[in-house]
Amino acid sequence: MEPKLTHLCYCLLLFLPLLSQSTIANPSSSPNPNQSINFIVSSCRTTRYPKLCIKCLAAFASKIHHNENRLAPTALAVTLVRVRSTTVYVAKLTRARRIKRREYLAVKDCVENLGDGLGMLVQSMREMKQVGRSGRSRDEFLWRLSNVETWVSAALTDETTCLDGFDGKVMDGVVKSAIRRRVVHVARVTSNALALVNRFAARH
């Protein structure tokens, strides 16, 4: 695995436990499951891929409850985990048997782009935790939230750029199909997370 990717994965191992204890921690009161799901369904209508949005967040309904402050961070956390998984998968393809040189180079570029996007998502999660802390001035709140929007948008750009190296029929094949399927999925998940961050910003 690339050194940069290894470092990001190590950061995630340290960061995600903190995330589960704070931004998506269980609420003190027992939520109504139907209300929680309805809140997610309603919120996901603002995304480009609402069915995928609901599928990704439904498992966290009891943690999100009906709390606006937990929705966007949870969506980011789900996105971050899925992008990490895809990045690791694509990185393994550089060692695939009989991979052609042009495919190898395209895969390597894709891993770099996904790694950059992963870094943006890690920064976004850290900043989102700062947004959620009390005592922030309105200007600082908006500035940090703007940072989150910018970095998640950059991550989405990195993900879509990953596929640029596979343009053209000459690149058609098993490697391209495998990568495209996974990258398109995480790009949609990221797009949904960005929409929910934008929704959170608009409501504050």
PDB file of C-alpha atoms in Angstrom:
ATOM      1  CA  MET A   1       0.000   0.000   0.000  1.00  0.00           C
ATOM      2  CA  GLU A   2       1.220   3.516  -0.785  1.00  0.00           C
ATOM      3  CA  PRO A   3       2.860   5.309   2.232  1.00  0.00           C
ATOM      4  CA  LYS A   4       0.381   8.185   1.975  1.00  0.00           C
ATOM      5  CA  LEU A   5      -2.569   5.797   2.013  1.00  0.00           C
ATOM      6  CA  THR A   6      -1.105   3.847   4.928  1.00  0.00           C
ATOM      7  CA  HIS A   7      -0.820   7.080   6.926  1.00  0.00           C
ATOM      8  CA  LEU A   8      -4.443   8.006   6.164  1.00  0.00           C
ATOM      9  CA  CYS A   9      -5.670   4.568   7.204  1.00  0.00           C
ATOM     10  CA  TYR A  10      -3.729   4.878  10.466  1.00  0.00           C
ATOM     11  CA  CYS A  11      -5.325   8.285  11.094  1.00  0.00           C
ATOM     12  CA  LEU A  12      -8.752   6.771  10.498  1.00  0.00           C
ATOM     13  CA  LEU A  13      -8.147   4.025  13.042  1.00  0.00           C
ATOM     14  CA  LEU A  14      -7.394   6.708  15.623  1.00  0.00           C
ATOM     15  CA  PHE A  15     -10.169   9.044  14.573  1.00  0.00           C
ATOM     16  CA  LEU A  16     -13.230   6.859  14.015  1.00  0.00           C
ATOM     17  CA  PRO A  17     -13.518   5.620  17.631  1.00  0.00           C
ATOM     18  CA  LEU A  18     -13.669   9.265  18.768  1.00  0.00           C
ATOM     19  CA  LEU A  19     -16.313   9.900  16.145  1.00  0.00           C
ATOM     20  CA  SER A  20     -18.535   7.090  17.377  1.00  0.00           C
ATOM     21  CA  GLN A  21     -18.327   8.442  20.920  1.00  0.00           C
ATOM     22  CA  SER A  22     -19.232  11.998  20.035  1.00  0.00           C
ATOM     23  CA  THR A  23     -20.898  13.043  16.816  1.00  0.00           C
ATOM     24  CA  ILE A  24     -23.001   9.900  16.449  1.00  0.00           C
ATOM     25  CA  ALA A  25     -23.267   8.913  20.099  1.00  0.00           C
ATOM     26  CA  ASN A  26     -26.470   7.339  21.375  1.00  0.00           C
ATOM     27  CA  PRO A  27     -28.989   9.892  22.639  1.00  0.00           C
ATOM     28  CA  SER A  28     -29.873   9.779  26.303  1.00  0.00           C
ATOM     29  CA  SER A  29     -33.573   9.240  25.596  1.00  0.00           C
ATOM     30  CA  SER A  30     -35.012   6.250  23.729  1.00  0.00           C
ATOM     31  CA  PRO A  31     -36.022   7.463  20.250  1.00  0.00           C
ATOM     32  CA  ASN A  32     -39.130   6.416  18.400  1.00  0.00           C
ATOM     33  CA  PRO A  33     -37.844   4.198  15.543  1.00  0.00           C
ATOM     34  CA  ASN A  34     -40.514   5.374  13.122  1.00  0.00           C
ATOM     35  CA  GLN A  35     -39.799   9.034  13.806  1.00  0.00           C
ATOM     36  CA  SER A  36     -36.073   8.440  13.338  1.00  0.00           C
ATOM     37  CA  ILE A  37     -36.540   6.685   9.991  1.00  0.00           C
ATOM     38  CA  ASN A  38     -39.046   9.298   8.828  1.00  0.00           C
ATOM     39  CA  PHE A  39     -36.540  12.029   9.658  1.00  0.00           C
ATOM     40  CA  ILE A  40     -33.871  10.291   7.560  1.00  0.00           C
ATOM     41  CA  VAL A  41     -36.275   9.724   4.659  1.00  0.00           C
ATOM     42  CA  SER A  42     -37.356  13.368   4.735  1.00  0.00           C
ATOM     43  CA  SER A  43     -33.764  14.623   4.944  1.00  0.00           C
ATOM     44  CA  CYS A  44     -32.571  12.349   2.133  1.00  0.00           C
ATOM     45  CA  ARG A  45     -35.082  13.900  -0.256  1.00  0.00           C
ATOM     46  CA  THR A  46     -32.670  16.834  -0.565  1.00  0.00           C
ATOM     47  CA  THR A  47     -29.951  14.553  -1.974  1.00  0.00           C
ATOM     48  CA  ARG A  48     -29.359  13.455  -5.564  1.00  0.00           C
ATOM     49  CA  TYR A  49     -29.577   9.770  -4.677  1.00  0.00           C
ATOM     50  CA  PRO A  50     -32.247   9.548  -1.954  1.00  0.00           C
ATOM     51  CA  LYS A  51     -32.648   5.741  -1.978  1.00  0.00           C
ATOM     52  CA  LEU A  52     -28.909   5.269  -1.497  1.00  0.00           C
ATOM     53  CA  CYS A  53     -28.932   7.958   1.189  1.00  0.00           C
ATOM     54  CA  ILE A  54     -31.641   6.151   3.160  1.00  0.00           C
ATOM     55  CA  LYS A  55     -29.870   2.815   2.745  1.00  0.00           C
ATOM     56  CA  CYS A  56     -26.601   4.262   4.101  1.00  0.00           C
ATOM     57  CA  LEU A  57     -28.147   6.022   7.094  1.00  0.00           C
ATOM     58  CA  ALA A  58     -31.018   3.739   8.127  1.00  0.00           C
ATOM     59  CA  ALA A  59     -28.724   1.612  10.305  1.00  0.00           C
ATOM     60  CA  PHE A  60     -27.860   4.739  12.312  1.00  0.00           C
ATOM     61  CA  ALA A  61     -31.455   5.910  12.797  1.00  0.00           C
ATOM     62  CA  SER A  62     -31.394   5.299  16.548  1.00  0.00           C
ATOM     63  CA  LYS A  63     -28.226   7.381  16.842  1.00  0.00           C
ATOM     64  CA  ILE A  64     -29.312  10.194  14.567  1.00  0.00           C
ATOM     65  CA  HIS A  65     -32.796  10.213  16.139  1.00  0.00           C
ATOM     66  CA  HIS A  66     -34.373  13.515  15.037  1.00  0.00           C
ATOM     67  CA  ASN A  67     -31.201  15.541  15.564  1.00  0.00           C
ATOM     68  CA  GLU A  68     -29.984  17.861  12.802  1.00  0.00           C
ATOM     69  CA  ASN A  69     -26.573  18.070  14.466  1.00  0.00           C
ATOM     70  CA  ARG A  70     -26.020  14.325  14.090  1.00  0.00           C
ATOM     71  CA  LEU A  71     -27.287  13.835  10.551  1.00  0.00           C
ATOM     72  CA  ALA A  72     -24.502  15.449   8.493  1.00  0.00           C
ATOM     73  CA  PRO A  73     -21.634  14.133  10.686  1.00  0.00           C
ATOM     74  CA  THR A  74     -23.041  10.614  10.429  1.00  0.00           C
ATOM     75  CA  ALA A  75     -23.323  10.916   6.644  1.00  0.00           C
ATOM     76  CA  LEU A  76     -19.702  12.077   6.522  1.00  0.00           C
ATOM     77  CA  ALA A  77     -18.578   9.208   8.737  1.00  0.00           C
ATOM     78  CA  VAL A  78     -20.333   6.640   6.526  1.00  0.00           C
ATOM     79  CA  THR A  79     -18.790   8.263   3.441  1.00  0.00           C
ATOM     80  CA  LEU A  80     -15.320   8.264   4.925  1.00  0.00           C
ATOM     81  CA  VAL A  81     -15.471   4.559   5.789  1.00  0.00           C
ATOM     82  CA  ARG A  82     -16.750   3.620   2.315  1.00  0.00           C
ATOM     83  CA  VAL A  83     -14.154   5.720   0.505  1.00  0.00           C
ATOM     84  CA  ARG A  84     -11.420   4.170   2.627  1.00  0.00           C
ATOM     85  CA  SER A  85     -12.663   0.673   1.731  1.00  0.00           C
ATOM     86  CA  THR A  86     -12.746   1.537  -1.968  1.00  0.00           C
ATOM     87  CA  THR A  87      -9.279   3.101  -1.842  1.00  0.00           C
ATOM     88  CA  VAL A  88      -7.824  -0.041  -0.270  1.00  0.00           C
ATOM     89  CA  TYR A  89      -9.584  -2.211  -2.869  1.00  0.00           C
ATOM     90  CA  VAL A  90      -8.326  -0.150  -5.819  1.00  0.00           C
ATOM     91  CA  ALA A  91      -4.796  -0.090  -4.387  1.00  0.00           C
ATOM     92  CA  LYS A  92      -4.761  -3.902  -4.400  1.00  0.00           C
ATOM     93  CA  LEU A  93      -5.486  -3.904  -8.142  1.00  0.00           C
ATOM     94  CA  THR A  94      -2.028  -2.479  -8.831  1.00  0.00           C
ATOM     95  CA  ARG A  95      -0.767  -5.941  -7.909  1.00  0.00           C
ATOM     96  CA  ALA A  96      -3.316  -7.825 -10.006  1.00  0.00           C
ATOM     97  CA  ARG A  97      -2.038 -10.542 -12.304  1.00  0.00           C
ATOM     98  CA  ARG A  98      -1.725  -9.746 -16.008  1.00  0.00           C
ATOM     99  CA  ILE A  99      -2.569  -6.082 -15.466  1.00  0.00           C
ATOM    100  CA  LYS A 100      -1.465  -4.055 -18.488  1.00  0.00           C
ATOM    101  CA  ARG A 101       0.922  -1.177 -18.028  1.00  0.00           C
ATOM    102  CA  ARG A 102      -1.601   1.454 -19.108  1.00  0.00           C
ATOM    103  CA  GLU A 103      -4.118  -0.046 -16.651  1.00  0.00           C
ATOM    104  CA  TYR A 104      -1.500  -0.057 -13.908  1.00  0.00           C
ATOM    105  CA  LEU A 105      -0.768   3.629 -14.463  1.00  0.00           C
ATOM    106  CA  ALA A 106      -4.478   4.499 -14.501  1.00  0.00           C
ATOM    107  CA  VAL A 107      -5.063   2.517 -11.296  1.00  0.00           C
ATOM    108  CA  LYS A 108      -2.092   4.183  -9.619  1.00  0.00           C
ATOM    109  CA  ASP A 109      -3.430   7.642 -10.520  1.00  0.00           C
ATOM    110  CA  CYS A 110      -6.853   6.604  -9.275  1.00  0.00           C
ATOM    111  CA  VAL A 111      -5.420   5.504  -5.919  1.00  0.00           C
ATOM    112  CA  GLU A 112      -3.682   8.864  -5.589  1.00  0.00           C
ATOM    113  CA  ASN A 113      -6.902  10.733  -6.337  1.00  0.00           C
ATOM    114  CA  LEU A 114      -8.900   8.612  -3.905  1.00  0.00           C
ATOM    115  CA  GLY A 115      -6.203   9.093  -1.274  1.00  0.00           C
ATOM    116  CA  ASP A 116      -6.400  12.863  -1.713  1.00  0.00           C
ATOM    117  CA  GLY A 117     -10.183  12.680  -1.414  1.00  0.00           C
ATOM    118  CA  LEU A 118      -9.890  10.557   1.700  1.00  0.00           C
ATOM    119  CA  GLY A 119      -7.626  13.192   3.219  1.00  0.00           C
ATOM    120  CA  MET A 120     -10.224  15.857   2.449  1.00  0.00           C
ATOM    121  CA  LEU A 121     -12.903  13.799   4.182  1.00  0.00           C
ATOM    122  CA  VAL A 122     -10.734  13.305   7.270  1.00  0.00           C
ATOM    123  CA  GLN A 123     -10.223  17.084   7.423  1.00  0.00           C
ATOM    124  CA  SER A 124     -13.963  17.585   6.968  1.00  0.00           C
ATOM    125  CA  MET A 125     -14.787  15.287   9.879  1.00  0.00           C
ATOM    126  CA  ARG A 126     -12.328  17.052  12.146  1.00  0.00           C
ATOM    127  CA  GLU A 127     -13.757  20.414  11.173  1.00  0.00           C
ATOM    128  CA  MET A 128     -17.326  19.173  11.613  1.00  0.00           C
ATOM    129  CA  LYS A 129     -16.494  18.215  15.184  1.00  0.00           C
ATOM    130  CA  GLN A 130     -15.294  21.782  15.747  1.00  0.00           C
ATOM    131  CA  VAL A 131     -18.522  23.121  14.225  1.00  0.00           C
ATOM    132  CA  GLY A 132     -20.524  21.098  16.729  1.00  0.00           C
ATOM    133  CA  ARG A 133     -18.747  22.462  19.790  1.00  0.00           C
ATOM    134  CA  SER A 134     -20.509  25.108  21.837  1.00  0.00           C
ATOM    135  CA  GLY A 135     -19.113  28.572  22.407  1.00  0.00           C
ATOM    136  CA  ARG A 136     -18.301  29.309  18.771  1.00  0.00           C
ATOM    137  CA  SER A 137     -19.044  32.749  17.409  1.00  0.00           C
ATOM    138  CA  ARG A 138     -21.399  32.861  14.441  1.00  0.00           C
ATOM    139  CA  ASP A 139     -18.565  33.971  12.139  1.00  0.00           C
ATOM    140  CA  GLU A 140     -16.334  31.078  13.218  1.00  0.00           C
ATOM    141  CA  PHE A 141     -19.247  28.642  12.939  1.00  0.00           C
ATOM    142  CA  LEU A 142     -19.959  29.703   9.357  1.00  0.00           C
ATOM    143  CA  TRP A 143     -16.263  29.747   8.446  1.00  0.00           C
ATOM    144  CA  ARG A 144     -15.714  26.188   9.686  1.00  0.00           C
ATOM    145  CA  LEU A 145     -18.874  24.967   8.017  1.00  0.00           C
ATOM    146  CA  SER A 146     -17.718  26.561   4.759  1.00  0.00           C
ATOM    147  CA  ASN A 147     -14.448  24.634   5.114  1.00  0.00           C
ATOM    148  CA  VAL A 148     -16.385  21.380   5.443  1.00  0.00           C
ATOM    149  CA  GLU A 149     -18.412  22.127   2.312  1.00  0.00           C
ATOM    150  CA  THR A 150     -15.262  23.013   0.359  1.00  0.00           C
ATOM    151  CA  TRP A 151     -13.362  19.882   1.409  1.00  0.00           C
ATOM    152  CA  VAL A 152     -16.231  17.458   0.799  1.00  0.00           C
ATOM    153  CA  SER A 153     -16.729  19.030  -2.630  1.00  0.00           C
ATOM    154  CA  ALA A 154     -12.992  18.585  -3.302  1.00  0.00           C
ATOM    155  CA  ALA A 155     -13.237  14.927  -2.250  1.00  0.00           C
ATOM    156  CA  LEU A 156     -16.083  14.420  -4.729  1.00  0.00           C
ATOM    157  CA  THR A 157     -13.964  15.986  -7.485  1.00  0.00           C
ATOM    158  CA  ASP A 158     -11.042  13.691  -6.615  1.00  0.00           C
ATOM    159  CA  GLU A 159     -13.297  10.641  -6.823  1.00  0.00           C
ATOM    160  CA  THR A 160     -14.712  11.514 -10.235  1.00  0.00           C
ATOM    161  CA  THR A 161     -11.221  12.427 -11.495  1.00  0.00           C
ATOM    162  CA  CYS A 162     -10.133   8.907 -10.566  1.00  0.00           C
ATOM    163  CA  LEU A 163     -12.033   7.557 -13.565  1.00  0.00           C
ATOM    164  CA  ASP A 164     -10.482   9.952 -16.106  1.00  0.00           C
ATOM    165  CA  GLY A 165      -7.563   7.624 -16.726  1.00  0.00           C
ATOM    166  CA  PHE A 166      -9.926   4.885 -17.911  1.00  0.00           C
ATOM    167  CA  ASP A 167     -11.528   6.901 -20.727  1.00  0.00           C
ATOM    168  CA  GLY A 168     -11.694   5.255 -24.130  1.00  0.00           C
ATOM    169  CA  LYS A 169     -12.514   1.758 -25.361  1.00  0.00           C
ATOM    170  CA  VAL A 170      -8.861   0.782 -25.212  1.00  0.00           C
ATOM    171  CA  MET A 171      -9.194   0.753 -21.403  1.00  0.00           C
ATOM    172  CA  ASP A 172     -12.333  -1.409 -21.370  1.00  0.00           C
ATOM    173  CA  GLY A 173     -11.957  -4.585 -19.357  1.00  0.00           C
ATOM    174  CA  VAL A 174     -12.338  -6.256 -15.964  1.00  0.00           C
ATOM    175  CA  VAL A 175     -10.149  -3.727 -14.126  1.00  0.00           C
ATOM    176  CA  LYS A 176     -12.038  -0.711 -15.454  1.00  0.00           C
ATOM    177  CA  SER A 177     -15.429  -2.283 -14.702  1.00  0.00           C
ATOM    178  CA  ALA A 178     -14.468  -3.217 -11.145  1.00  0.00           C
ATOM    179  CA  ILE A 179     -13.099   0.230 -10.366  1.00  0.00           C
ATOM    180  CA  ARG A 180     -15.903   2.127 -12.064  1.00  0.00           C
ATOM    181  CA  ARG A 181     -18.592   0.258 -10.146  1.00  0.00           C
ATOM    182  CA  ARG A 182     -17.022   1.027  -6.775  1.00  0.00           C
ATOM    183  CA  VAL A 183     -15.950   4.592  -7.511  1.00  0.00           C
ATOM    184  CA  VAL A 184     -19.336   5.579  -8.914  1.00  0.00           C
ATOM    185  CA  HIS A 185     -20.902   4.215  -5.722  1.00  0.00           C
ATOM    186  CA  VAL A 186     -18.671   6.181  -3.341  1.00  0.00           C
ATOM    187  CA  ALA A 187     -19.015   9.315  -5.482  1.00  0.00           C
ATOM    188  CA  ARG A 188     -22.777   9.084  -5.051  1.00  0.00           C
ATOM    189  CA  VAL A 189     -22.412   8.516  -1.313  1.00  0.00           C
ATOM    190  CA  THR A 190     -20.116  11.550  -1.126  1.00  0.00           C
ATOM    191  CA  SER A 191     -22.542  13.627  -3.184  1.00  0.00           C
ATOM    192  CA  ASN A 192     -25.305  12.753  -0.730  1.00  0.00           C
ATOM    193  CA  ALA A 193     -23.128  13.658   2.252  1.00  0.00           C
ATOM    194  CA  LEU A 194     -22.323  17.010   0.649  1.00  0.00           C
ATOM    195  CA  ALA A 195     -26.036  17.666   0.096  1.00  0.00           C
ATOM    196  CA  LEU A 196     -26.731  16.960   3.773  1.00  0.00           C
ATOM    197  CA  VAL A 197     -23.885  19.244   4.854  1.00  0.00           C
ATOM    198  CA  ASN A 198     -25.326  21.968   2.603  1.00  0.00           C
ATOM    199  CA  ARG A 199     -28.745  21.301   4.140  1.00  0.00           C
ATOM    200  CA  PHE A 200     -27.277  21.670   7.622  1.00  0.00           C
ATOM    201  CA  ALA A 201     -25.601  24.946   6.600  1.00  0.00           C
ATOM    202  CA  ALA A 202     -28.804  26.321   5.104  1.00  0.00           C
ATOM    203  CA  ARG A 203     -30.696  25.596   8.312  1.00  0.00           C
ATOM    204  CA  HIS A 204     -28.124  27.380  10.449  1.00  0.00           C
TER     205      HIS A 204
END
